[in-house]
mmCIF file with all atom_site columns, C-alpha atoms in Angstrom:
data_model
loop_
_atom_site.group_PDB
_atom_site.id
_atom_site.type_symbol
_atom_site.label_atom_id
_atom_site.label_alt_id
_atom_site.label_comp_id
_atom_site.label_asym_id
_atom_site.label_entity_id
_atom_site.label_seq_id
_atom_site.pdbx_PDB_ins_code
_atom_site.Cartn_x
_atom_site.Cartn_y
_atom_site.Cartn_z
_atom_site.occupancy
_atom_site.B_iso_or_equiv
_atom_site.pdbx_formal_charge
_atom_site.auth_seq_id
_atom_site.auth_comp_id
_atom_site.auth_asym_id
_atom_site.auth_atom_id
_atom_site.pdbx_PDB_model_num
ATOM 1   C CA . ALA A 1 1   ? -43.590 -26.690 -63.578 1.00 81.00 ? 26  ALA A CA 1
ATOM 2   C CA . ALA A 1 2   ? -39.842 -27.547 -63.576 1.00 84.00 ? 27  ALA A CA 1
ATOM 3   C CA . ALA A 1 3   ? -39.082 -24.804 -60.820 1.00 88.00 ? 28  ALA A CA 1
ATOM 4   C CA . PHE A 1 4   ? -42.104 -25.831 -58.796 1.00 87.00 ? 29  PHE A CA 1
ATOM 5   C CA . HIS A 1 5   ? -40.898 -29.621 -58.647 1.00 86.00 ? 30  HIS A CA 1
ATOM 6   C CA . PHE A 1 6   ? -37.476 -28.283 -57.952 1.00 87.00 ? 31  PHE A CA 1
ATOM 7   C CA . GLN A 1 7   ? -38.584 -25.760 -54.978 1.00 88.00 ? 32  GLN A CA 1
ATOM 8   C CA . ILE A 1 8   ? -40.583 -28.841 -53.441 1.00 88.00 ? 33  ILE A CA 1
ATOM 9   C CA . LYS A 1 9   ? -37.434 -31.149 -53.721 1.00 90.00 ? 34  LYS A CA 1
ATOM 10  C CA . ASP A 1 10  ? -39.081 -33.726 -56.216 1.00 90.00 ? 35  ASP A CA 1
ATOM 11  C CA . TYR A 1 11  ? -35.626 -33.820 -58.065 1.00 90.00 ? 36  TYR A CA 1
ATOM 12  C CA . ASP A 1 12  ? -36.608 -36.670 -60.246 1.00 91.00 ? 37  ASP A CA 1
ATOM 13  C CA . ARG A 1 13  ? -39.459 -34.978 -61.794 1.00 91.00 ? 38  ARG A CA 1
ATOM 14  C CA . ALA A 1 14  ? -37.730 -31.662 -61.972 1.00 91.00 ? 39  ALA A CA 1
ATOM 15  C CA . TYR A 1 15  ? -34.692 -33.334 -63.741 1.00 88.00 ? 40  TYR A CA 1
ATOM 16  C CA . LYS A 1 16  ? -36.906 -34.620 -66.471 1.00 92.00 ? 41  LYS A CA 1
ATOM 17  C CA . LEU A 1 17  ? -38.513 -31.307 -67.027 1.00 93.00 ? 42  LEU A CA 1
ATOM 18  C CA . TYR A 1 18  ? -35.386 -29.385 -67.047 1.00 89.00 ? 43  TYR A CA 1
ATOM 19  C CA . PHE A 1 19  ? -33.761 -31.853 -69.712 1.00 87.00 ? 44  PHE A CA 1
ATOM 20  C CA . HIS A 1 20  ? -36.864 -31.313 -71.661 1.00 89.00 ? 45  HIS A CA 1
ATOM 21  C CA . LEU A 1 21  ? -36.432 -27.530 -71.391 1.00 89.00 ? 46  LEU A CA 1
ATOM 22  C CA . LEU A 1 22  ? -32.826 -27.712 -72.247 1.00 86.00 ? 47  LEU A CA 1
ATOM 23  C CA . TYR A 1 23  ? -33.813 -29.589 -75.397 1.00 85.00 ? 48  TYR A CA 1
ATOM 24  C CA . CYS A 1 24  ? -36.406 -26.916 -76.302 1.00 88.00 ? 49  CYS A CA 1
ATOM 25  C CA . VAL A 1 25  ? -34.655 -23.641 -75.486 1.00 87.00 ? 50  VAL A CA 1
ATOM 26  C CA . GLY A 1 26  ? -30.963 -24.782 -75.606 1.00 87.00 ? 51  GLY A CA 1
ATOM 27  C CA . ASP A 1 27  ? -28.171 -23.790 -73.145 1.00 89.00 ? 52  ASP A CA 1
ATOM 28  C CA . ASN A 1 28  ? -29.368 -21.757 -70.288 1.00 91.00 ? 53  ASN A CA 1
ATOM 29  C CA . GLU A 1 29  ? -27.469 -20.625 -67.206 1.00 92.00 ? 54  GLU A CA 1
ATOM 30  C CA . VAL A 1 30  ? -30.228 -21.288 -64.757 1.00 92.00 ? 55  VAL A CA 1
ATOM 31  C CA . ILE A 1 31  ? -31.263 -24.852 -66.079 1.00 92.00 ? 56  ILE A CA 1
ATOM 32  C CA . HIS A 1 32  ? -27.543 -25.959 -66.036 1.00 94.00 ? 57  HIS A CA 1
ATOM 33  C CA . GLN A 1 33  ? -27.384 -24.591 -62.244 1.00 94.00 ? 58  GLN A CA 1
ATOM 34  C CA . ARG A 1 34  ? -30.485 -26.636 -61.545 1.00 94.00 ? 59  ARG A CA 1
ATOM 35  C CA . LEU A 1 35  ? -29.337 -29.994 -63.179 1.00 94.00 ? 60  LEU A CA 1
ATOM 36  C CA . GLY A 1 36  ? -25.864 -29.435 -61.562 1.00 94.00 ? 61  GLY A CA 1
ATOM 37  C CA . TYR A 1 37  ? -27.739 -29.101 -58.065 1.00 95.00 ? 62  TYR A CA 1
ATOM 38  C CA . ILE A 1 38  ? -29.901 -32.315 -58.967 1.00 94.00 ? 63  ILE A CA 1
ATOM 39  C CA . TYR A 1 39  ? -26.783 -34.279 -60.013 1.00 94.00 ? 64  TYR A CA 1
ATOM 40  C CA . GLN A 1 40  ? -24.939 -33.003 -56.690 1.00 95.00 ? 65  GLN A CA 1
ATOM 41  C CA . LYS A 1 41  ? -28.117 -34.031 -54.591 1.00 94.00 ? 66  LYS A CA 1
ATOM 42  C CA . LYS A 1 42  ? -27.827 -37.520 -56.186 1.00 93.00 ? 67  LYS A CA 1
ATOM 43  C CA . LYS A 1 43  ? -23.864 -37.508 -55.238 1.00 95.00 ? 68  LYS A CA 1
ATOM 44  C CA . ASP A 1 44  ? -22.895 -37.698 -59.066 1.00 95.00 ? 69  ASP A CA 1
ATOM 45  C CA . TRP A 1 45  ? -20.460 -35.206 -58.631 1.00 95.00 ? 70  TRP A CA 1
ATOM 46  C CA . LEU A 1 46  ? -18.721 -35.424 -61.976 1.00 95.00 ? 71  LEU A CA 1
ATOM 47  C CA . LYS A 1 47  ? -22.186 -34.715 -63.807 1.00 95.00 ? 72  LYS A CA 1
ATOM 48  C CA . ALA A 1 48  ? -22.752 -31.812 -61.254 1.00 96.00 ? 73  ALA A CA 1
ATOM 49  C CA . ILE A 1 49  ? -19.483 -30.190 -62.318 1.00 96.00 ? 74  ILE A CA 1
ATOM 50  C CA . GLU A 1 50  ? -19.976 -30.576 -65.982 1.00 96.00 ? 75  GLU A CA 1
ATOM 51  C CA . HIS A 1 51  ? -23.550 -28.788 -65.642 1.00 95.00 ? 76  HIS A CA 1
ATOM 52  C CA . TYR A 1 52  ? -22.174 -26.343 -63.264 1.00 95.00 ? 77  TYR A CA 1
ATOM 53  C CA . LYS A 1 53  ? -19.323 -25.365 -65.629 1.00 95.00 ? 78  LYS A CA 1
ATOM 54  C CA . LYS A 1 54  ? -21.770 -24.883 -68.520 1.00 94.00 ? 79  LYS A CA 1
ATOM 55  C CA . SER A 1 55  ? -23.453 -22.609 -66.379 1.00 94.00 ? 80  SER A CA 1
ATOM 56  C CA . ASP A 1 56  ? -20.448 -20.766 -65.756 1.00 92.00 ? 81  ASP A CA 1
ATOM 57  C CA . LEU A 1 57  ? -19.576 -20.528 -69.369 1.00 92.00 ? 82  LEU A CA 1
ATOM 58  C CA . ILE A 1 58  ? -22.751 -18.905 -70.125 1.00 93.00 ? 83  ILE A CA 1
ATOM 59  C CA . VAL A 1 59  ? -22.490 -16.169 -67.263 1.00 91.00 ? 84  VAL A CA 1
ATOM 60  C CA . PRO A 1 60  ? -18.957 -16.170 -66.135 1.00 90.00 ? 85  PRO A CA 1
ATOM 61  C CA . ASP A 1 61  ? -17.624 -15.660 -62.535 1.00 88.00 ? 86  ASP A CA 1
ATOM 62  C CA . ASN A 1 62  ? -21.163 -16.589 -60.955 1.00 92.00 ? 87  ASN A CA 1
ATOM 63  C CA . VAL A 1 63  ? -20.530 -16.976 -57.384 1.00 94.00 ? 88  VAL A CA 1
ATOM 64  C CA . TRP A 1 64  ? -23.094 -19.472 -56.705 1.00 94.00 ? 89  TRP A CA 1
ATOM 65  C CA . ALA A 1 65  ? -21.912 -21.786 -59.446 1.00 94.00 ? 90  ALA A CA 1
ATOM 66  C CA . GLN A 1 66  ? -18.591 -21.376 -58.689 1.00 95.00 ? 91  GLN A CA 1
ATOM 67  C CA . LYS A 1 67  ? -19.026 -22.290 -55.040 1.00 96.00 ? 92  LYS A CA 1
ATOM 68  C CA . HIS A 1 68  ? -20.638 -25.416 -56.000 1.00 96.00 ? 93  HIS A CA 1
ATOM 69  C CA . ILE A 1 69  ? -18.044 -26.630 -58.598 1.00 97.00 ? 94  ILE A CA 1
ATOM 70  C CA . ALA A 1 70  ? -15.307 -26.047 -55.759 1.00 97.00 ? 95  ALA A CA 1
ATOM 71  C CA . GLN A 1 71  ? -17.609 -28.102 -53.164 1.00 97.00 ? 96  GLN A CA 1
ATOM 72  C CA . CYS A 1 72  ? -17.845 -30.997 -55.739 1.00 97.00 ? 97  CYS A CA 1
ATOM 73  C CA . TYR A 1 73  ? -14.234 -30.872 -56.560 1.00 97.00 ? 98  TYR A CA 1
ATOM 74  C CA . LYS A 1 74  ? -13.665 -31.181 -52.456 1.00 97.00 ? 99  LYS A CA 1
ATOM 75  C CA . LEU A 1 75  ? -16.252 -34.020 -52.270 1.00 96.00 ? 100 LEU A CA 1
ATOM 76  C CA . THR A 1 76  ? -14.320 -35.953 -54.861 1.00 96.00 ? 101 THR A CA 1
ATOM 77  C CA . GLU A 1 77  ? -10.942 -35.172 -53.076 1.00 96.00 ? 102 GLU A CA 1
ATOM 78  C CA . ARG A 1 78  ? -9.752  -32.897 -55.747 1.00 97.00 ? 103 ARG A CA 1
ATOM 79  C CA . TYR A 1 79  ? -8.344  -30.352 -53.470 1.00 98.00 ? 104 TYR A CA 1
ATOM 80  C CA . LYS A 1 80  ? -5.689  -28.505 -55.559 1.00 97.00 ? 105 LYS A CA 1
ATOM 81  C CA . GLU A 1 81  ? -8.595  -27.863 -58.269 1.00 97.00 ? 106 GLU A CA 1
ATOM 82  C CA . ALA A 1 82  ? -10.937 -26.930 -55.374 1.00 98.00 ? 107 ALA A CA 1
ATOM 83  C CA . ILE A 1 83  ? -8.383  -24.454 -53.810 1.00 98.00 ? 108 ILE A CA 1
ATOM 84  C CA . GLU A 1 84  ? -8.071  -22.927 -57.391 1.00 97.00 ? 109 GLU A CA 1
ATOM 85  C CA . ILE A 1 85  ? -11.630 -21.945 -57.666 1.00 97.00 ? 110 ILE A CA 1
ATOM 86  C CA . TYR A 1 86  ? -11.883 -20.905 -53.979 1.00 97.00 ? 111 TYR A CA 1
ATOM 87  C CA . LYS A 1 87  ? -9.013  -18.476 -54.252 1.00 97.00 ? 112 LYS A CA 1
ATOM 88  C CA . LYS A 1 88  ? -10.729 -17.175 -57.199 1.00 95.00 ? 113 LYS A CA 1
ATOM 89  C CA . LEU A 1 89  ? -13.835 -16.673 -55.259 1.00 96.00 ? 114 LEU A CA 1
ATOM 90  C CA . GLU A 1 90  ? -11.757 -15.133 -52.386 1.00 96.00 ? 115 GLU A CA 1
ATOM 91  C CA . ALA A 1 91  ? -10.707 -12.609 -54.817 1.00 95.00 ? 116 ALA A CA 1
ATOM 92  C CA . LEU A 1 92  ? -14.286 -12.081 -55.707 1.00 93.00 ? 117 LEU A CA 1
ATOM 93  C CA . CYS A 1 93  ? -15.686 -12.026 -52.061 1.00 94.00 ? 118 CYS A CA 1
ATOM 94  C CA . PRO A 1 94  ? -12.917 -11.093 -49.703 1.00 93.00 ? 119 PRO A CA 1
ATOM 95  C CA . ASP A 1 95  ? -15.284 -10.714 -46.856 1.00 94.00 ? 120 ASP A CA 1
ATOM 96  C CA . ASP A 1 96  ? -16.727 -14.136 -47.092 1.00 95.00 ? 121 ASP A CA 1
ATOM 97  C CA . LEU A 1 97  ? -15.369 -16.427 -44.297 1.00 96.00 ? 122 LEU A CA 1
ATOM 98  C CA . SER A 1 98  ? -16.789 -19.597 -45.542 1.00 95.00 ? 123 SER A CA 1
ATOM 99  C CA . ILE A 1 99  ? -14.408 -19.356 -48.604 1.00 97.00 ? 124 ILE A CA 1
ATOM 100 C CA . THR A 1 100 ? -11.405 -18.809 -46.028 1.00 97.00 ? 125 THR A CA 1
ATOM 101 C CA . GLN A 1 101 ? -12.349 -21.903 -44.264 1.00 96.00 ? 126 GLN A CA 1
ATOM 102 C CA . GLN A 1 102 ? -12.772 -23.884 -47.408 1.00 97.00 ? 127 GLN A CA 1
ATOM 103 C CA . ILE A 1 103 ? -9.521  -23.047 -48.575 1.00 98.00 ? 128 ILE A CA 1
ATOM 104 C CA . GLY A 1 104 ? -7.937  -23.721 -45.218 1.00 98.00 ? 129 GLY A CA 1
ATOM 105 C CA . GLU A 1 105 ? -9.434  -27.091 -44.904 1.00 97.00 ? 130 GLU A CA 1
ATOM 106 C CA . CYS A 1 106 ? -8.465  -28.085 -48.496 1.00 98.00 ? 131 CYS A CA 1
ATOM 107 C CA . LEU A 1 107 ? -4.940  -26.917 -47.795 1.00 98.00 ? 132 LEU A CA 1
ATOM 108 C CA . ILE A 1 108 ? -4.683  -29.275 -44.606 1.00 97.00 ? 133 ILE A CA 1
ATOM 109 C CA . LYS A 1 109 ? -5.992  -32.204 -46.962 1.00 96.00 ? 134 LYS A CA 1
ATOM 110 C CA . GLU A 1 110 ? -2.993  -31.477 -49.231 1.00 97.00 ? 135 GLU A CA 1
ATOM 111 C CA . LYS A 1 111 ? -0.756  -31.307 -46.146 1.00 95.00 ? 136 LYS A CA 1
ATOM 112 C CA . GLU A 1 112 ? -0.086  -27.696 -46.854 1.00 97.00 ? 137 GLU A CA 1
ATOM 113 C CA . TYR A 1 113 ? 0.063   -26.932 -43.173 1.00 97.00 ? 138 TYR A CA 1
ATOM 114 C CA . ASP A 1 114 ? 2.241   -23.806 -43.395 1.00 97.00 ? 139 ASP A CA 1
ATOM 115 C CA . ASN A 1 115 ? -0.059  -22.275 -46.212 1.00 98.00 ? 140 ASN A CA 1
ATOM 116 C CA . ALA A 1 116 ? -3.101  -23.145 -44.201 1.00 98.00 ? 141 ALA A CA 1
ATOM 117 C CA . LEU A 1 117 ? -2.368  -21.344 -41.109 1.00 98.00 ? 142 LEU A CA 1
ATOM 118 C CA . PRO A 1 118 ? -2.805  -17.836 -42.110 1.00 97.00 ? 143 PRO A CA 1
ATOM 119 C CA . TYR A 1 119 ? -6.612  -18.757 -43.244 1.00 97.00 ? 144 TYR A CA 1
ATOM 120 C CA . PHE A 1 120 ? -7.220  -20.193 -39.878 1.00 97.00 ? 145 PHE A CA 1
ATOM 121 C CA . TYR A 1 121 ? -5.639  -17.163 -38.039 1.00 96.00 ? 146 TYR A CA 1
ATOM 122 C CA . LYS A 1 122 ? -8.034  -14.975 -39.886 1.00 96.00 ? 147 LYS A CA 1
ATOM 123 C CA . LEU A 1 123 ? -10.998 -17.246 -38.942 1.00 96.00 ? 148 LEU A CA 1
ATOM 124 C CA . GLU A 1 124 ? -9.737  -17.140 -35.277 1.00 94.00 ? 149 GLU A CA 1
ATOM 125 C CA . TYR A 1 125 ? -9.762  -13.274 -35.375 1.00 93.00 ? 150 TYR A CA 1
ATOM 126 C CA . LEU A 1 126 ? -12.865 -12.722 -37.523 1.00 93.00 ? 151 LEU A CA 1
ATOM 127 C CA . GLY A 1 127 ? -14.963 -15.867 -37.519 1.00 83.00 ? 152 GLY A CA 1
ATOM 128 C CA . LYS A 1 128 ? -17.812 -16.919 -35.410 1.00 85.00 ? 153 LYS A CA 1
ATOM 129 C CA . ASN A 1 129 ? -16.525 -20.421 -34.451 1.00 85.00 ? 154 ASN A CA 1
ATOM 130 C CA . ARG A 1 130 ? -13.122 -19.662 -33.352 1.00 91.00 ? 155 ARG A CA 1
ATOM 131 C CA . THR A 1 131 ? -12.919 -22.920 -31.405 1.00 93.00 ? 156 THR A CA 1
ATOM 132 C CA . ASN A 1 132 ? -12.840 -24.769 -34.854 1.00 94.00 ? 157 ASN A CA 1
ATOM 133 C CA . ALA A 1 133 ? -10.301 -22.260 -35.919 1.00 95.00 ? 158 ALA A CA 1
ATOM 134 C CA . ARG A 1 134 ? -7.977  -22.968 -33.022 1.00 95.00 ? 159 ARG A CA 1
ATOM 135 C CA . LYS A 1 135 ? -8.287  -26.669 -33.372 1.00 96.00 ? 160 LYS A CA 1
ATOM 136 C CA . ALA A 1 136 ? -7.251  -26.345 -37.013 1.00 97.00 ? 161 ALA A CA 1
ATOM 137 C CA . ILE A 1 137 ? -4.158  -24.258 -35.805 1.00 98.00 ? 162 ILE A CA 1
ATOM 138 C CA . ALA A 1 138 ? -3.421  -26.679 -33.308 1.00 97.00 ? 163 ALA A CA 1
ATOM 139 C CA . TRP A 1 139 ? -3.262  -29.714 -35.956 1.00 97.00 ? 164 TRP A CA 1
ATOM 140 C CA . CYS A 1 140 ? -1.364  -27.603 -38.121 1.00 97.00 ? 165 CYS A CA 1
ATOM 141 C CA . MET A 1 141 ? 1.428   -26.927 -35.591 1.00 97.00 ? 166 MET A CA 1
ATOM 142 C CA . LEU A 1 142 ? 1.299   -30.655 -34.448 1.00 97.00 ? 167 LEU A CA 1
ATOM 143 C CA . CYS A 1 143 ? 1.919   -31.968 -38.134 1.00 95.00 ? 168 CYS A CA 1
ATOM 144 C CA . LEU A 1 144 ? 4.498   -29.180 -38.772 1.00 95.00 ? 169 LEU A CA 1
ATOM 145 C CA . GLY A 1 145 ? 6.494   -30.655 -35.576 1.00 94.00 ? 170 GLY A CA 1
ATOM 146 C CA . ASN A 1 146 ? 6.148   -27.102 -33.618 1.00 96.00 ? 171 ASN A CA 1
ATOM 147 C CA . TYR A 1 147 ? 5.141   -29.092 -30.372 1.00 96.00 ? 172 TYR A CA 1
ATOM 148 C CA . PRO A 1 148 ? 5.409   -26.311 -28.087 1.00 96.00 ? 173 PRO A CA 1
ATOM 149 C CA . GLU A 1 149 ? 3.005   -24.300 -30.219 1.00 96.00 ? 174 GLU A CA 1
ATOM 150 C CA . ALA A 1 150 ? 0.629   -27.396 -30.376 1.00 97.00 ? 175 ALA A CA 1
ATOM 151 C CA . LEU A 1 151 ? 0.621   -27.891 -26.762 1.00 97.00 ? 176 LEU A CA 1
ATOM 152 C CA . LYS A 1 152 ? -0.095  -24.383 -25.990 1.00 96.00 ? 177 LYS A CA 1
ATOM 153 C CA . HIS A 1 153 ? -3.106  -24.526 -28.440 1.00 96.00 ? 178 HIS A CA 1
ATOM 154 C CA . TYR A 1 154 ? -4.294  -27.761 -27.096 1.00 97.00 ? 179 TYR A CA 1
ATOM 155 C CA . HIS A 1 155 ? -3.840  -26.839 -23.468 1.00 95.00 ? 180 HIS A CA 1
ATOM 156 C CA . ASN A 1 156 ? -6.323  -23.975 -24.250 1.00 95.00 ? 181 ASN A CA 1
ATOM 157 C CA . LEU A 1 157 ? -8.746  -26.210 -26.287 1.00 96.00 ? 182 LEU A CA 1
ATOM 158 C CA . LEU A 1 158 ? -8.788  -28.625 -23.269 1.00 96.00 ? 183 LEU A CA 1
ATOM 159 C CA . GLN A 1 159 ? -9.990  -25.805 -20.830 1.00 94.00 ? 184 GLN A CA 1
ATOM 160 C CA . GLU A 1 160 ? -13.154 -25.201 -22.991 1.00 91.00 ? 185 GLU A CA 1
ATOM 161 C CA . GLU A 1 161 ? -16.538 -26.942 -22.645 1.00 89.00 ? 186 GLU A CA 1
ATOM 162 C CA . THR A 1 162 ? -16.254 -28.042 -26.276 1.00 88.00 ? 187 THR A CA 1
ATOM 163 C CA . ALA A 1 163 ? -13.378 -30.070 -25.790 1.00 92.00 ? 188 ALA A CA 1
ATOM 164 C CA . ASP A 1 164 ? -13.573 -33.633 -27.304 1.00 96.00 ? 189 ASP A CA 1
ATOM 165 C CA . LYS A 1 165 ? -11.990 -36.907 -27.500 1.00 95.00 ? 190 LYS A CA 1
ATOM 166 C CA . ASN A 1 166 ? -9.881  -35.783 -30.590 1.00 96.00 ? 191 ASN A CA 1
ATOM 167 C CA . ASP A 1 167 ? -8.428  -32.842 -28.666 1.00 97.00 ? 192 ASP A CA 1
ATOM 168 C CA . TRP A 1 168 ? -7.563  -35.199 -25.844 1.00 96.00 ? 193 TRP A CA 1
ATOM 169 C CA . LEU A 1 169 ? -5.917  -37.645 -28.284 1.00 96.00 ? 194 LEU A CA 1
ATOM 170 C CA . ASN A 1 170 ? -4.019  -35.008 -30.344 1.00 97.00 ? 195 ASN A CA 1
ATOM 171 C CA . THR A 1 171 ? -2.601  -33.604 -27.092 1.00 97.00 ? 196 THR A CA 1
ATOM 172 C CA . GLY A 1 172 ? -1.581  -37.106 -26.240 1.00 94.00 ? 197 GLY A CA 1
ATOM 173 C CA . HIS A 1 173 ? 0.002   -37.256 -29.551 1.00 94.00 ? 198 HIS A CA 1
ATOM 174 C CA . THR A 1 174 ? 2.107   -34.111 -28.834 1.00 96.00 ? 199 THR A CA 1
ATOM 175 C CA . TYR A 1 175 ? 3.264   -35.372 -25.673 1.00 95.00 ? 200 TYR A CA 1
ATOM 176 C CA . LEU A 1 176 ? 4.238   -38.575 -27.077 1.00 91.00 ? 201 LEU A CA 1
ATOM 177 C CA . LEU A 1 177 ? 6.164   -37.047 -29.777 1.00 92.00 ? 202 LEU A CA 1
ATOM 178 C CA . ILE A 1 178 ? 8.302   -35.050 -27.299 1.00 92.00 ? 203 ILE A CA 1
ATOM 179 C CA . GLY A 1 179 ? 8.860   -37.916 -25.265 1.00 88.00 ? 204 GLY A CA 1
ATOM 180 C CA . ASN A 1 180 ? 6.790   -37.318 -22.261 1.00 92.00 ? 205 ASN A CA 1
ATOM 181 C CA . MET A 1 181 ? 5.201   -40.705 -22.079 1.00 89.00 ? 206 MET A CA 1
ATOM 182 C CA . PRO A 1 182 ? 3.533   -40.230 -18.724 1.00 92.00 ? 207 PRO A CA 1
ATOM 183 C CA . GLN A 1 183 ? 1.290   -37.218 -19.876 1.00 94.00 ? 208 GLN A CA 1
ATOM 184 C CA . ALA A 1 184 ? 0.834   -38.882 -23.273 1.00 91.00 ? 209 ALA A CA 1
ATOM 185 C CA . ILE A 1 185 ? -0.812  -41.946 -21.403 1.00 90.00 ? 210 ILE A CA 1
ATOM 186 C CA . GLU A 1 186 ? -2.864  -39.588 -19.194 1.00 94.00 ? 211 GLU A CA 1
ATOM 187 C CA . HIS A 1 187 ? -4.218  -37.916 -22.052 1.00 94.00 ? 212 HIS A CA 1
ATOM 188 C CA . TYR A 1 188 ? -4.895  -40.949 -24.121 1.00 92.00 ? 213 TYR A CA 1
ATOM 189 C CA . THR A 1 189 ? -6.579  -42.593 -21.131 1.00 92.00 ? 214 THR A CA 1
ATOM 190 C CA . ARG A 1 190 ? -9.013  -39.429 -21.161 1.00 94.00 ? 215 ARG A CA 1
ATOM 191 C CA . ALA A 1 191 ? -9.508  -39.998 -24.931 1.00 94.00 ? 216 ALA A CA 1
ATOM 192 C CA . SER A 1 192 ? -10.134 -43.619 -24.411 1.00 92.00 ? 217 SER A CA 1
ATOM 193 C CA . GLU A 1 193 ? -12.908 -42.774 -21.749 1.00 93.00 ? 218 GLU A CA 1
ATOM 194 C CA . LEU A 1 194 ? -14.622 -40.532 -24.288 1.00 94.00 ? 219 LEU A CA 1
ATOM 195 C CA . CYS A 1 195 ? -14.584 -43.224 -27.112 1.00 91.00 ? 220 CYS A CA 1
ATOM 196 C CA . LYS A 1 196 ? -17.471 -45.703 -27.400 1.00 89.00 ? 221 LYS A CA 1
ATOM 197 C CA . ASN A 1 197 ? -14.826 -48.621 -27.509 1.00 89.00 ? 222 ASN A CA 1
ATOM 198 C CA . HIS A 1 198 ? -11.395 -49.685 -27.715 1.00 84.00 ? 223 HIS A CA 1
ATOM 199 C CA . THR A 1 199 ? -11.733 -50.165 -31.477 1.00 88.00 ? 224 THR A CA 1
ATOM 200 C CA . GLU A 1 200 ? -12.505 -46.574 -32.027 1.00 91.00 ? 225 GLU A CA 1
ATOM 201 C CA . LEU A 1 201 ? -9.620  -45.404 -30.341 1.00 87.00 ? 226 LEU A CA 1
ATOM 202 C CA . TYR A 1 202 ? -7.302  -47.804 -32.411 1.00 85.00 ? 227 TYR A CA 1
ATOM 203 C CA . ASN A 1 203 ? -8.988  -46.395 -35.450 1.00 90.00 ? 228 ASN A CA 1
ATOM 204 C CA . MET A 1 204 ? -8.241  -42.923 -34.422 1.00 90.00 ? 229 MET A CA 1
ATOM 205 C CA . PHE A 1 205 ? -4.603  -43.648 -33.775 1.00 85.00 ? 230 PHE A CA 1
ATOM 206 C CA . MET A 1 206 ? -4.519  -45.337 -37.094 1.00 83.00 ? 231 MET A CA 1
ATOM 207 C CA . LYS A 1 207 ? -6.150  -42.312 -38.999 1.00 88.00 ? 232 LYS A CA 1
ATOM 208 C CA . ASP A 1 208 ? -3.057  -40.498 -37.567 1.00 88.00 ? 233 ASP A CA 1
ATOM 209 C CA . LEU A 1 209 ? -0.368  -42.954 -38.502 1.00 83.00 ? 234 LEU A CA 1
ATOM 210 C CA . SER A 1 210 ? 1.270   -40.785 -41.062 1.00 84.00 ? 235 SER A CA 1
ATOM 211 C CA . LEU A 1 211 ? 2.051   -38.416 -38.351 1.00 87.00 ? 236 LEU A CA 1
ATOM 212 C CA . PHE A 1 212 ? 3.871   -40.871 -36.395 1.00 85.00 ? 237 PHE A CA 1
ATOM 213 C CA . ILE A 1 213 ? 5.887   -42.450 -39.211 1.00 82.00 ? 238 ILE A CA 1
ATOM 214 C CA . LYS A 1 214 ? 6.942   -38.875 -40.285 1.00 82.00 ? 239 LYS A CA 1
ATOM 215 C CA . ALA A 1 215 ? 8.193   -38.451 -36.566 1.00 82.00 ? 240 ALA A CA 1
ATOM 216 C CA . GLY A 1 216 ? 10.070  -41.789 -36.742 1.00 81.00 ? 241 GLY A CA 1
ATOM 217 C CA . LEU A 1 217 ? 7.930   -44.094 -35.045 1.00 75.00 ? 242 LEU A CA 1
ATOM 218 C CA . SER A 1 218 ? 6.578   -47.367 -36.346 1.00 68.00 ? 243 SER A CA 1
ATOM 219 C CA . LYS A 1 219 ? 3.241   -49.097 -36.604 1.00 65.00 ? 244 LYS A CA 1
ATOM 220 C CA . ASP A 1 220 ? 4.308   -51.620 -34.125 1.00 69.00 ? 245 ASP A CA 1
ATOM 221 C CA . ASP A 1 221 ? 5.385   -49.004 -31.553 1.00 67.00 ? 246 ASP A CA 1
ATOM 222 C CA . LEU A 1 222 ? 1.807   -47.602 -31.756 1.00 65.00 ? 247 LEU A CA 1
ATOM 223 C CA . VAL A 1 223 ? 0.202   -50.931 -31.403 1.00 65.00 ? 248 VAL A CA 1
ATOM 224 C CA . VAL A 1 224 ? 2.134   -51.724 -28.194 1.00 63.00 ? 249 VAL A CA 1
ATOM 225 C CA . LEU A 1 225 ? 1.307   -48.406 -26.849 1.00 66.00 ? 250 LEU A CA 1
ATOM 226 C CA . ILE A 1 226 ? -2.408  -48.812 -27.651 1.00 61.00 ? 251 ILE A CA 1
ATOM 227 C CA . ASP A 1 227 ? -2.634  -52.381 -25.860 1.00 61.00 ? 252 ASP A CA 1
#
C-alpha cells in the first residue's frame, strides 16, 4: 500500500504508511530512501538528508541515495559537502556527465573558478548541452580576470540563437572591466532591451556586484553607469 501511494504521488499517505512500516520492520534501505524522497519533495532538506544517510549506512555507496544527499546539500547551499559526495560519485560513475556538471556548478558557487574549468571543458567536449558549458567557461574566465578569453567565449555565444540577456550583460561587464566604455554601453543597451524593465537590469547588475568590487569599482560607480 505504501508503494502504491508513493507511485501515485500521494506523499502524505505514503509518508504515514512508510513510518508505520519502519516501526514494524525496523531500519530498511528502501523505506529510508522513500521517506528521504518524500521529505525532499516537502522541501525539508535536512530530514531528507537524515533518511538518505540512514539508507546509505544500510547499503553503502548506493548511487541513487548519494545523488540525492548531494542534491539536498546543494539546495541548502552546503556546496563543499555536496562537492565531496559528487566527487565520490564521480569515482563510482566516471561516465556520468550529470555528476560532472554538478561538481562544476558547486565549484562556481564556491568561487573556485580555476577548479571548475576542467569540468566544464569536459562538458563542452562530451556533453549534449555544450552552450551551457561555454557560458560557464566564459563566466569563469570573467571572474578570474582573464578578459581576452572571456571576450572570445562571449563573442562566440552572442553568435548563437540561444544568446540571452545574461550573455549580453556579461559581455558588457567584460568590456567595462577592460575600460572599453562604448562597447560596454552597447552591450548593456542590448541586455536592457531583453529585460522586462529597468529594475530587472539593475538587479542583474547588483547580483554581480562582487565581480566589480574585486576589480576595484564601487557600487556608486555602477549606479551612475546604470542611470
